[in-house]
XYZ file of C-alpha atoms in Angstrom:
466
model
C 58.228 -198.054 -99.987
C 55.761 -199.763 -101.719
C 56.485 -201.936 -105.159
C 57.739 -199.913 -108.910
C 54.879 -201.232 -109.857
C 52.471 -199.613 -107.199
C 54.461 -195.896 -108.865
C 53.844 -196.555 -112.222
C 50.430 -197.343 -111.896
C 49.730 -193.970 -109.570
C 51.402 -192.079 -111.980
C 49.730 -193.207 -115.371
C 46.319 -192.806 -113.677
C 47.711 -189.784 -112.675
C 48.300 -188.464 -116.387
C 45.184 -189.725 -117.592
C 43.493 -187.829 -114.902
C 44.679 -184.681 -115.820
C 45.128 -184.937 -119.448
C 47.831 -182.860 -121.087
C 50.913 -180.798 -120.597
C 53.951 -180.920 -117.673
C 53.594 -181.824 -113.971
C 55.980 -180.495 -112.026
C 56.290 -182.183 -108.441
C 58.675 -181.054 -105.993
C 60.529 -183.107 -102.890
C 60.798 -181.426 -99.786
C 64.629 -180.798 -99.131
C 66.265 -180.667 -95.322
C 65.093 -178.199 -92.792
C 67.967 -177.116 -90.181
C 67.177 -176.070 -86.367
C 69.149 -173.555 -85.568
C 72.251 -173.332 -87.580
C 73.205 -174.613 -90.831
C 74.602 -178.199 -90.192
C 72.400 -179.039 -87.032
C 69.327 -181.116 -88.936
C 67.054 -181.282 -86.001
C 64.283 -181.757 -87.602
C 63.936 -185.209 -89.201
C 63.693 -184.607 -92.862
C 60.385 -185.301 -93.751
C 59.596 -186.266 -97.644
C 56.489 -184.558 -99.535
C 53.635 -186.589 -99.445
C 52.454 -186.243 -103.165
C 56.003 -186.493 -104.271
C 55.745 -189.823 -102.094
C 52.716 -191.069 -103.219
C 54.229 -190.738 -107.006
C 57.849 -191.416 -106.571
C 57.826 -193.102 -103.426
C 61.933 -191.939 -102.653
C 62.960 -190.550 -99.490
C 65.592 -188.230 -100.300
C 65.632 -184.609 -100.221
C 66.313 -182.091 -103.349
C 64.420 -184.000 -105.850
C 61.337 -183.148 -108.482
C 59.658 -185.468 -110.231
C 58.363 -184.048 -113.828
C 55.524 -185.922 -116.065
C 55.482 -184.651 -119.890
C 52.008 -186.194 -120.559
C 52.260 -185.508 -123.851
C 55.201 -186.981 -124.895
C 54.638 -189.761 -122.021
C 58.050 -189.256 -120.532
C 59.181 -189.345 -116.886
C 62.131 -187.738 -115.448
C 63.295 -187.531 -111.530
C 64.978 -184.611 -111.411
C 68.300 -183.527 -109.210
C 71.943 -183.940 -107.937
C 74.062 -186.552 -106.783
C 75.647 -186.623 -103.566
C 79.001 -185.245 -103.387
C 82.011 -186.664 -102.094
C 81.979 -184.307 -98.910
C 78.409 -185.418 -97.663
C 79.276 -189.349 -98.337
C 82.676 -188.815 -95.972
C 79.511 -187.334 -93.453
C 76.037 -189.444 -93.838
C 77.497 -192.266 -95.941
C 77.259 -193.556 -99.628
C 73.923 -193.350 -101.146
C 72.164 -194.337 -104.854
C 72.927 -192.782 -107.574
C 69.790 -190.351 -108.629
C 69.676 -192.898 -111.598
C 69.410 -195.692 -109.230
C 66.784 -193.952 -107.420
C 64.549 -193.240 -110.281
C 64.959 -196.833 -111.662
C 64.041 -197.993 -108.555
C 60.240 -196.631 -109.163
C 60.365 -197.354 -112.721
C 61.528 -193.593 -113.849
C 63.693 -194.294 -116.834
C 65.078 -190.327 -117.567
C 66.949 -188.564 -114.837
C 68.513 -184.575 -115.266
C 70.866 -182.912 -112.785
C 68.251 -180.001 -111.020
C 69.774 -176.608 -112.918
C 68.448 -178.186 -116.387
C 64.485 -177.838 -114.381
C 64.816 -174.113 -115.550
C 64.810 -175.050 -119.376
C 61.517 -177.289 -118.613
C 59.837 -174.252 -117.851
C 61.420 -171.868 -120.292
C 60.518 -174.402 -123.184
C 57.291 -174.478 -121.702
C 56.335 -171.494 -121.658
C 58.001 -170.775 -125.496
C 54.905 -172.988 -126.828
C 52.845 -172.581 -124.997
C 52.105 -175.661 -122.763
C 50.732 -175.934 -119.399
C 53.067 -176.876 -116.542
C 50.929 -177.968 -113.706
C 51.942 -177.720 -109.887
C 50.968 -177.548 -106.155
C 51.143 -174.869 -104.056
C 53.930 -174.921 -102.290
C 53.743 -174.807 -98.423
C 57.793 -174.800 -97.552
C 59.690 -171.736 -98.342
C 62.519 -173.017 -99.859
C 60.373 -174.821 -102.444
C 58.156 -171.590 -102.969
C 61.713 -169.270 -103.560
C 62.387 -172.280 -106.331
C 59.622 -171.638 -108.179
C 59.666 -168.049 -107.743
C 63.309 -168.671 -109.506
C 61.901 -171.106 -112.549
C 58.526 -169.074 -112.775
C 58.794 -165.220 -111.819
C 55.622 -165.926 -109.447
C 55.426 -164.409 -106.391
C 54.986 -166.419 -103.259
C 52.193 -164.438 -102.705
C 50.537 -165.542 -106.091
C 51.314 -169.005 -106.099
C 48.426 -170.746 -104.293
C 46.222 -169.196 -107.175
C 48.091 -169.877 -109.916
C 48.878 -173.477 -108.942
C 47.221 -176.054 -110.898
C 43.397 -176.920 -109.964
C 43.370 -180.049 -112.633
C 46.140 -181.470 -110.476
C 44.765 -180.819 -107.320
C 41.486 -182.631 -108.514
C 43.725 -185.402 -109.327
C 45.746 -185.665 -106.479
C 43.121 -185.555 -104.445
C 40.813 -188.092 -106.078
C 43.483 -190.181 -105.782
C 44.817 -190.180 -102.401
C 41.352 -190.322 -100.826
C 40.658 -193.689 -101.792
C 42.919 -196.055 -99.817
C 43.950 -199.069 -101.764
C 44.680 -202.676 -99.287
C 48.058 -201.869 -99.497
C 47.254 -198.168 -97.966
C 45.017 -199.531 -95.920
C 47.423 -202.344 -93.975
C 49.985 -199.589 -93.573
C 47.291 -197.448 -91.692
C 46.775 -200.339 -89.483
C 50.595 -200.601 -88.556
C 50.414 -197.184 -87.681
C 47.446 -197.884 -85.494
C 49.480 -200.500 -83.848
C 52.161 -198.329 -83.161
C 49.568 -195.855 -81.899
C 48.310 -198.080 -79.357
C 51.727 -198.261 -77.771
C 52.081 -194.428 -77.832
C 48.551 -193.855 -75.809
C 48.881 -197.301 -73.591
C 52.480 -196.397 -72.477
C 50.907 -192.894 -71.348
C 48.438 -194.238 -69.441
C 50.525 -196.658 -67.531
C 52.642 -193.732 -66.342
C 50.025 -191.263 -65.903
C 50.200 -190.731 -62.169
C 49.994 -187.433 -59.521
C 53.768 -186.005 -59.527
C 54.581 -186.932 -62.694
C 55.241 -184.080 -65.394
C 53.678 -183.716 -68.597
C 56.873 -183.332 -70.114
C 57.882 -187.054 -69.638
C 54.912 -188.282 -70.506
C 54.997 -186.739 -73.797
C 58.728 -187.626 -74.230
C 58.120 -191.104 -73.486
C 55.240 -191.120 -75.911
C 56.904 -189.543 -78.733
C 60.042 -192.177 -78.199
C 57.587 -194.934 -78.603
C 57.170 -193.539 -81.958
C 60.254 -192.756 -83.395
C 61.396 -196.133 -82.366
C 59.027 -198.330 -84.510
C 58.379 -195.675 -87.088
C 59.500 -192.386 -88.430
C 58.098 -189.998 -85.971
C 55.178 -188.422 -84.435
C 52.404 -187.881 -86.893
C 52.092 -184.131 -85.508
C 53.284 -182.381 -82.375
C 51.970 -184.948 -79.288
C 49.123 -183.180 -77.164
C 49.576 -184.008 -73.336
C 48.071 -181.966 -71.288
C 45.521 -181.279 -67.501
C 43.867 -178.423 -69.782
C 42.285 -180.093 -71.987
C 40.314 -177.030 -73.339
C 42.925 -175.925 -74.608
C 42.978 -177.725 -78.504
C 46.649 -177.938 -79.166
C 47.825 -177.990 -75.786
C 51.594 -179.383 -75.776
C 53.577 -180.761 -73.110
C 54.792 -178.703 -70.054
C 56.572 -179.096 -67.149
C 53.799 -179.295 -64.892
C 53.214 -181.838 -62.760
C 50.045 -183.882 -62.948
C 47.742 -183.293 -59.800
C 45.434 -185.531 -58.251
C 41.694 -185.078 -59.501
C 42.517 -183.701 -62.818
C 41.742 -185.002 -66.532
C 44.826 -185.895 -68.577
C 44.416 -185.694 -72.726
C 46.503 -187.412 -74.405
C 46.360 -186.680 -78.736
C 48.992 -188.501 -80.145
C 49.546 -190.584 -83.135
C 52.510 -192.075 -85.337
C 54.108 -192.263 -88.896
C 55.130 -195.237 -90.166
C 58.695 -195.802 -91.844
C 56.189 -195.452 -95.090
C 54.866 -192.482 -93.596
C 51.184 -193.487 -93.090
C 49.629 -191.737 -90.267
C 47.433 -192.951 -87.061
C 45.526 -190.356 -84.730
C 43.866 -191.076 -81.448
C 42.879 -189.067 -78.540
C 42.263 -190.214 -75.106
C 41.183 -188.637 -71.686
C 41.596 -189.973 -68.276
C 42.278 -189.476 -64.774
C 45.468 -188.792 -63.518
C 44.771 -190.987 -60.219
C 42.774 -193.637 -62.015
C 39.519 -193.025 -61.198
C 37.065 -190.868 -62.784
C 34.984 -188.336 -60.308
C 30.958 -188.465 -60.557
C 31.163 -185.075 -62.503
C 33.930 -186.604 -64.719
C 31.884 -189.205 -65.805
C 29.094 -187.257 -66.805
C 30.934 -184.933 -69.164
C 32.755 -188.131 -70.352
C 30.087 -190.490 -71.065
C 28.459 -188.030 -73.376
C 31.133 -187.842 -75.239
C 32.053 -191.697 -75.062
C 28.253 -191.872 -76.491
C 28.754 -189.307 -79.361
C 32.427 -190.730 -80.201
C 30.239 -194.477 -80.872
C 27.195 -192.546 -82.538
C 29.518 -191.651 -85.157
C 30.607 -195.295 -85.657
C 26.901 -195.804 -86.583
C 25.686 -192.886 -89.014
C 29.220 -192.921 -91.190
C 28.615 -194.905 -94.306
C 29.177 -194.284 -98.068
C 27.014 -191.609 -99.257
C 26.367 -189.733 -96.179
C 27.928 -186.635 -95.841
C 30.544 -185.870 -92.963
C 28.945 -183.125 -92.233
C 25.984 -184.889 -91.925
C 27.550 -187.085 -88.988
C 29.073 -183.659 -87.705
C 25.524 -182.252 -86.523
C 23.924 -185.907 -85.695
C 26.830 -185.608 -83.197
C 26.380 -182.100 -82.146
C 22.454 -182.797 -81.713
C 23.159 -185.851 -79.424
C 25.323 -183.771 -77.476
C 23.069 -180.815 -77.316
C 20.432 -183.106 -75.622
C 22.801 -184.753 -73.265
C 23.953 -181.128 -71.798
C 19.894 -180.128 -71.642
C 20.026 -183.128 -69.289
C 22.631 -182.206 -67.151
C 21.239 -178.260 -66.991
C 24.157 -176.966 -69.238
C 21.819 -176.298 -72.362
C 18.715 -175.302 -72.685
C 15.843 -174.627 -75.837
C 14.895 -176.359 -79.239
C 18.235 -178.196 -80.087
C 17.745 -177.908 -83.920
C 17.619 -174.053 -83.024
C 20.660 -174.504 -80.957
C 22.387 -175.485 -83.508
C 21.255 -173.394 -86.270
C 22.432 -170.374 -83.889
C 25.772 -172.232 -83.707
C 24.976 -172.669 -79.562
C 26.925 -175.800 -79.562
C 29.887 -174.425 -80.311
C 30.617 -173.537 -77.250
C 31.167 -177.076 -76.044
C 32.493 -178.511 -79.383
C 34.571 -175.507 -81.591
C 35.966 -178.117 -83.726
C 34.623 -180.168 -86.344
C 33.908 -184.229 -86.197
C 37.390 -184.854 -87.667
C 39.258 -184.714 -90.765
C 40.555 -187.061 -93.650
C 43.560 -188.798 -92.948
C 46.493 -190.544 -94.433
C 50.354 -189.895 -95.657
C 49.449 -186.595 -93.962
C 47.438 -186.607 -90.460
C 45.175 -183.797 -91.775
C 45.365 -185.854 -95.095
C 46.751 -183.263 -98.165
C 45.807 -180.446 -96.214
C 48.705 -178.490 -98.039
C 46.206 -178.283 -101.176
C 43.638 -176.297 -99.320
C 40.971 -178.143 -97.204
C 38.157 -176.498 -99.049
C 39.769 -178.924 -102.333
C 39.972 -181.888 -99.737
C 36.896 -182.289 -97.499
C 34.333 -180.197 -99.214
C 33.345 -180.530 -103.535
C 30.856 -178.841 -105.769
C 27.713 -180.206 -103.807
C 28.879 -179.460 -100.163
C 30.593 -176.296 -99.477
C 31.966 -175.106 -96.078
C 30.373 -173.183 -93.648
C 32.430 -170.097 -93.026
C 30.573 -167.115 -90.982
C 29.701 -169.471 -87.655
C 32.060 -170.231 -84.798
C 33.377 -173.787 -84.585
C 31.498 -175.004 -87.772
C 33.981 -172.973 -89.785
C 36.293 -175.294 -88.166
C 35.085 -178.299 -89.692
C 37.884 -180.244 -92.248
C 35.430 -183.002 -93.644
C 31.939 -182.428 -94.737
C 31.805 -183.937 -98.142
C 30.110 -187.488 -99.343
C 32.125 -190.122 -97.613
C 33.183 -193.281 -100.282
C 34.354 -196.547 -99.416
C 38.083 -196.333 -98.997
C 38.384 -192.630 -97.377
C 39.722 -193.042 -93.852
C 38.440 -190.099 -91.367
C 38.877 -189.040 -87.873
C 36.277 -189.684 -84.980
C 37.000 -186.835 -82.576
C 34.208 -185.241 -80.640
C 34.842 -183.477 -77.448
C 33.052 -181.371 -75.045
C 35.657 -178.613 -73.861
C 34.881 -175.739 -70.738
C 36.970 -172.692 -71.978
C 37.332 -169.641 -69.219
C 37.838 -167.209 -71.812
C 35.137 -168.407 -73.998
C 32.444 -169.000 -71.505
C 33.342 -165.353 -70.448
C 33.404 -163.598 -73.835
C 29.769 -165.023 -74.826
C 28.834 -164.635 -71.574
C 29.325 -160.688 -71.450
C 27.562 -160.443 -75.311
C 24.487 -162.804 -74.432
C 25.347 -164.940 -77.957
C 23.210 -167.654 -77.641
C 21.635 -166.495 -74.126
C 18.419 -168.343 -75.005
C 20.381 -171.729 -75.480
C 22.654 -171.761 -73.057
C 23.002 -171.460 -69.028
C 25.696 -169.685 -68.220
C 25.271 -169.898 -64.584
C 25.845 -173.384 -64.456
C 28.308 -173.643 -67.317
C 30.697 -171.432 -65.004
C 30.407 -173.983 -62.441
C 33.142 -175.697 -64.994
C 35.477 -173.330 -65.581
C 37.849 -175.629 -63.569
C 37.101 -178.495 -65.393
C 38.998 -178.681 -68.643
C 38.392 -180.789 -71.637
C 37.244 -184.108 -72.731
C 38.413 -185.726 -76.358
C 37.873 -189.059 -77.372
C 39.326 -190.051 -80.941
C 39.708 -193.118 -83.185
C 40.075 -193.047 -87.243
C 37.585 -194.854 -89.336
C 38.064 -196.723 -91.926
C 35.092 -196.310 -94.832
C 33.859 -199.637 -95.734
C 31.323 -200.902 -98.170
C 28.213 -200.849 -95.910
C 29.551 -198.957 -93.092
C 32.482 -197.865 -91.126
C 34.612 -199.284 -88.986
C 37.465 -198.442 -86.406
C 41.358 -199.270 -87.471
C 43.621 -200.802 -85.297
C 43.155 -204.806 -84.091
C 43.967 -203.453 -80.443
C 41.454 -200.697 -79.385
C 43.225 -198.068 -77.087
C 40.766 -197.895 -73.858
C 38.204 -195.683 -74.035
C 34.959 -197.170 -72.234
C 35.365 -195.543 -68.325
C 35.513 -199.371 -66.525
C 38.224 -200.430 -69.157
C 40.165 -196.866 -68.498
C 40.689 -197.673 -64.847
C 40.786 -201.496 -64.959
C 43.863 -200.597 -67.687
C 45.013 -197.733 -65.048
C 44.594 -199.996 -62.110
C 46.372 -203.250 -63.284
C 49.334 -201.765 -65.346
């Protein structure tokens, strides 16, 4: 939790940013496993209603009359019953002083904010919600579907929310880098115990320990896997086998829930194979290219295809590719190595306020997404980068069966592409390589102080010696 002062300021820039009537925003509230009373999952606050109120407790809203310039956190106190179970805890009054909120209301009276609303007439501006409990709530205070609420929710607010929580104040940004640091242990502590025999199950167990225990929690569901190909590919109980790739996409949350990110990709005995290498150092070279062409004012997706064309001419070399690379891409040929995008912003949320619709987050009026090609539709960020933004670094070159088959039978992208060859990988898997940059005011750079290995003869010296 940051300072009341840090709140205050958020939200009057807030209001000025979106001008007039009643923002509603809602706290996330606890989500059980698989009965009532078993909270498995952590509870996890809403990021906006962080980034405004900054409290971490659930069945809260925070409402903003602009107009009358009056703040209120909104909901119950803790009964008797759940202090005798999780303990004593502050008063909602306390909370909301805490952040500088001086008005506080017991959660029923939310109905009348809306009925009085809408009587005269005023605006009351919210965000989609993306829980269900949250969406039933405002189907209650509203009479709006579920299934109308993402286009009725308010755009002015989404402008402002996201203008403001792309920018990454010092404060933001030194919170990023403790989750870097915790990062580091994640990814290190995997490759120390990657080894043939071992499962990927306790790999990603020990991995996701490291974070709970010097943050909240994972910043999304770890990625340990031997097929790499395969994008999310969670932990199983396989054991790791001698001559295969391990991935490793991890990252952690903070206790002020500020995310890190990072992917690595090594082998499980230590030493990378001939053919390994060559896969790996193209995309160890594209992962570094990106380092160099992202820079206020250039577009992401800009650094997307200066990626995807360095890539393009590294497979020609090797015999995978083939033809006039601009072409290549055009057609979207690359794809087939790369079906992801460069990366994605990131923040209080790993794909950073992704909840509002990535089209509002990583694309604006001048740069729009690309929706009718294979793997570019998959791209998060393409907009202007600005100093402050922090963005993932995440190119890969991936050999999927299924893929390499279905494109194969139609001939898409015959001319660009040689499939002979390319099914001379089929057994190979997938190679990732990811960092998160940190937009500065003549460049870029990488955060963290300790840089998870990456370069092949730091991989195995790491491997070898630990």
């Amino acid at each position: 939790m940051f300072s009341k002062e840090t709140y205050i300021q958020r939200r009057n820039e807030l209001k000025r940013l979106v001008g007039s009537g009643i923002i509603v925003l809602f706290g996330n509230n606890e989500s059980p496993c698989n009965y009532p009373s078993n909270g498995y999952y952590p509870f996890r606050q809403d990021s906006t209603f962080l980034y405004f109120f900054g409290i971490q407790r659930d069945g809260l809203a925070g409402v903003i009359d602009i107009d009358a310039d009056r703040e209120t956190l909104v909901g119950d106190d803790i009964d008797i019953e759940d202090i005798v179970w999780y303990g004593s805890v502050d008063s909602v009054r306390d909370l909301a002083a805490s952040v500088g909120v001086e008005h506080t209301a017991p959660m029923r009276l939310l109905q009348a904010v809306f009925d009085e609303a809408r009587a005269k007439g005023r605006t009351v501006h919210y965000l989609n919600p993306y829980r269900y409990d949250n969406k039933l709530q405002l189907f209650d205070l509203t009479g709006i579907h579920p299934s109308r609420q993402k286009a009725s929710a308010s755009m002015a607010l989404i402008k402002a929310v996201v203008k403001m929580r792309s920018t990454k104040t010092q404060e933001e940004i030194e919170e990023l880098e403790r989750a870097a640091a915790i990062g580091y242990k994640m990814h290190t502590t995997a490759m120390r115990l990657t080894k043939p025999g071992v499962t990927e199950k306790y790999i990603g167990g020990q991995v996701d320990g490291i974070a709970h225990s010097y943050g909240a929690q994972v910043s999304f569901a770890t990625i340990f896997s031997q097929h790499g190909e395969i994008m999310h590919g969670n932990p199983s109980m396989a054991k790791l086998e001698d001559g295969r790739l391990a991935l490793c996409d991890a990252g952690a949350e903070t206790i002020n829930n500020y995310c890190s990110d990072n992917t690595r990709t090594y082998p499980v005995n230590g030493r990378y194979s001939q053919r390994q290498l060559e896969i790996y150092s193209i995309v160890e070279a594209c992962h570094d290219h990106a380092l160099q062409v992202a820079r206020p004012g250039v577009k992401y997706m800009d650094v997307h295809f200066a990626v995807c064309r360095l890539m393009f001419d590294r497979l020609k070399e090797l015999g995978l590719a083939k033809g006039d690379t601009d072409e290549a891409l055009r057609a979207g040929a690359h794809a087939m190595f790369l079906p992801h995008g460069l990366g994605h912003m990131m923040g209080m949320d790993v794909h950073d306020m992704e909840g509002l619709d990535q089209v509002n987050v990583g694309f604006d009026e001048e740069t729009r997404p690309i929706l009718d090609q294979f793997g570019t539709n998959a791209l998060r960020m393409g907009r202007r980068l600005e100093e402050g933004f922090v963005v993932t670094d995440e190119p890969g070159i991936y050999f999927i069966p299924a893929l390499i088959d279905d494109w194969k039978a139609s001939g898409h992208c015959a001319e660009f592409l040689n499939f002979d060859k390319i099914e001379t990988y089929k057994d190979f898997g997938g190679i990732r390589i990811e960092d998160d940059l940190l937009i500065t005011a003549d460049g870029c750079r990488f955060l963290g102080k300790d840089r998870i290995p990456y370069h092949p003869q730091d991989v195995e010296a790491f491997m070898a010696n630990n």
